[in-house]
PDB file of C-alpha atoms in Angstrom:
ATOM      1  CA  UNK A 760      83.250 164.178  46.901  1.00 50.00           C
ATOM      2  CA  UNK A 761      82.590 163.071  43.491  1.00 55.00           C
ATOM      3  CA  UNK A 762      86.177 163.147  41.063  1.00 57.00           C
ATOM      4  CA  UNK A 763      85.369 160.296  38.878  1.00 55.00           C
ATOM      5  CA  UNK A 764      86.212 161.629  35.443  1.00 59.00           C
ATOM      6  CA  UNK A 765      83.885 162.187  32.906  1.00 59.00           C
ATOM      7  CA  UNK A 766      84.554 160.515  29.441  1.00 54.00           C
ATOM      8  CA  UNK A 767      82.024 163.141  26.787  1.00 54.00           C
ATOM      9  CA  UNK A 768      82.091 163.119  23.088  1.00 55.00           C
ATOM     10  CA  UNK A 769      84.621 166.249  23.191  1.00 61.00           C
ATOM     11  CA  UNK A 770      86.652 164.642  25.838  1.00 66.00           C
ATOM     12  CA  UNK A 771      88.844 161.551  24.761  1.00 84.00           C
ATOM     13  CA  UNK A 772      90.581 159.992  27.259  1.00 89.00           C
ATOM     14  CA  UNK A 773      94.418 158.950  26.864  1.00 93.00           C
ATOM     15  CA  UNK A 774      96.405 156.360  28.277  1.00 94.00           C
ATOM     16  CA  UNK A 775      99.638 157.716  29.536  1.00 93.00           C
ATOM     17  CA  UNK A 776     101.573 154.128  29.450  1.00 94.00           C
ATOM     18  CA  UNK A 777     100.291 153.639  25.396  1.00 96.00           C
ATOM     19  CA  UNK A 778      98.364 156.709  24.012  1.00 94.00           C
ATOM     20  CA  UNK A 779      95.252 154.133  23.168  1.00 95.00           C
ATOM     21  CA  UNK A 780      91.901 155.261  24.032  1.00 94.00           C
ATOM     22  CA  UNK A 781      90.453 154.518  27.643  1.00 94.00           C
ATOM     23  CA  UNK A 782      87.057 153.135  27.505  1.00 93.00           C
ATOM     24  CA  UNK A 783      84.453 152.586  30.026  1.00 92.00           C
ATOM     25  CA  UNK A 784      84.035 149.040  31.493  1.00 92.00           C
ATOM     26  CA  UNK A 785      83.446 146.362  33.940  1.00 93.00           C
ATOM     27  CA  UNK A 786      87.410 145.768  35.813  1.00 90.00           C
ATOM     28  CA  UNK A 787      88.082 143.114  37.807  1.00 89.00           C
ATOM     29  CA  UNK A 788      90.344 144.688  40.725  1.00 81.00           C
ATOM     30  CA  UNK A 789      92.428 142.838  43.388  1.00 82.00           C
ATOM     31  CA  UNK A 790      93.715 144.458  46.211  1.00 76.00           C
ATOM     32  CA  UNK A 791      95.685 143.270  49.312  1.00 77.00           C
ATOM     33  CA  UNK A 792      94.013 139.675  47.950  1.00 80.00           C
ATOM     34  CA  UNK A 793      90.376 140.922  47.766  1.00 77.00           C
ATOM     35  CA  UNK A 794      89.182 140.942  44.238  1.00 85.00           C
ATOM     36  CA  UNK A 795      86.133 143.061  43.163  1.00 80.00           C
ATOM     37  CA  UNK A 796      84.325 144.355  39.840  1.00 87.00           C
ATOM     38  CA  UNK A 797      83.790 147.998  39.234  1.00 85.00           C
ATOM     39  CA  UNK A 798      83.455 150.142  36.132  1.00 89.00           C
ATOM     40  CA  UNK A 799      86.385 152.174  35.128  1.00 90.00           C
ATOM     41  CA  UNK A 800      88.196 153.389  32.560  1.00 92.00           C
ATOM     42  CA  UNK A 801      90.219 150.632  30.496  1.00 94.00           C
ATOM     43  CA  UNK A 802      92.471 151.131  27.710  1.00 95.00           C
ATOM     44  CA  UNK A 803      91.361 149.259  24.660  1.00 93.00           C
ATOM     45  CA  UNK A 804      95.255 148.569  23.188  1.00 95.00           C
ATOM     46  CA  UNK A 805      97.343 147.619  26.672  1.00 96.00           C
ATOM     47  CA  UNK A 806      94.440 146.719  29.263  1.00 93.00           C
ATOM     48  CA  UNK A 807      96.225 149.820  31.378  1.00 93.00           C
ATOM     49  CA  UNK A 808      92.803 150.957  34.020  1.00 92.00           C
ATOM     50  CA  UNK A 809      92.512 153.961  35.277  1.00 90.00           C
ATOM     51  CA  UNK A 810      91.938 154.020  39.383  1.00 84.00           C
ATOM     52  CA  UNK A 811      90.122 157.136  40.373  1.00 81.00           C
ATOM     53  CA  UNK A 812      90.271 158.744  43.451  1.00 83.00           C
ATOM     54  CA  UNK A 813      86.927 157.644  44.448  1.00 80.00           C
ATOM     55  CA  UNK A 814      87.487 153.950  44.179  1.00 75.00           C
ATOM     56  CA  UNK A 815      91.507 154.315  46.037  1.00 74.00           C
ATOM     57  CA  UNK A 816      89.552 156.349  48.802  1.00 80.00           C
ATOM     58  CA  UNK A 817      86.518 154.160  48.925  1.00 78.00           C
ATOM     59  CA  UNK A 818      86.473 150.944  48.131  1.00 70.00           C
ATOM     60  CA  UNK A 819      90.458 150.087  48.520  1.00 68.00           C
ATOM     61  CA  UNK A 820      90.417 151.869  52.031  1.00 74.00           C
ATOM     62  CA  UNK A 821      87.423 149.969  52.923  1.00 76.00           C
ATOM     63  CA  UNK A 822      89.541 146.667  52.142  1.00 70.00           C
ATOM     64  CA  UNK A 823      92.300 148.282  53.824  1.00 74.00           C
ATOM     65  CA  UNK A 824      90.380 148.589  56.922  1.00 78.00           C
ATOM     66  CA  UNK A 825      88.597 145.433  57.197  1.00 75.00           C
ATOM     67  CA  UNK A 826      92.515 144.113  57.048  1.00 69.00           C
ATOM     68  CA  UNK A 827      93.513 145.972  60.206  1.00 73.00           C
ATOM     69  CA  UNK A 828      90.387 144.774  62.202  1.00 70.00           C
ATOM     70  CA  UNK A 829      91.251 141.500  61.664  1.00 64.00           C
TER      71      UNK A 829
END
């Protein structure tokens, strides 16, 4: 299960809160008061990032989990 988007030359990514181009970066995310870095897409006028499936059902369920355990 692989749905990160693809950003390509003939496909421009928009940002639905601005209309600025998203951009591919380093983003510092913070969930339930665990902070991480991963590379996502970022628009370049408002900062808006764009959380793909694969990092809400990976990384933020993993953080999720180790929660509940505790």
């Amino acid at each position: 299960m692989n749905n990160t988007p693809k950003q390509t030359r003939k496909t421009l990514w928009k940002c639905g809160k601005c209309g600025g181009e998203l951009q591919r970066g380093s983003v510092k995310a913070s969930y339930l008061g665990n902070d991480f870095v991963v590379e996502e897409l970022k628009c370049l006028k408002c900062g808006m990032v764009l959380i793909t499936e694969d990092l809400a059902l990976g990384k933020m369920f993993e953080v999720e989990q180790s929660l509940e355990d505790k």
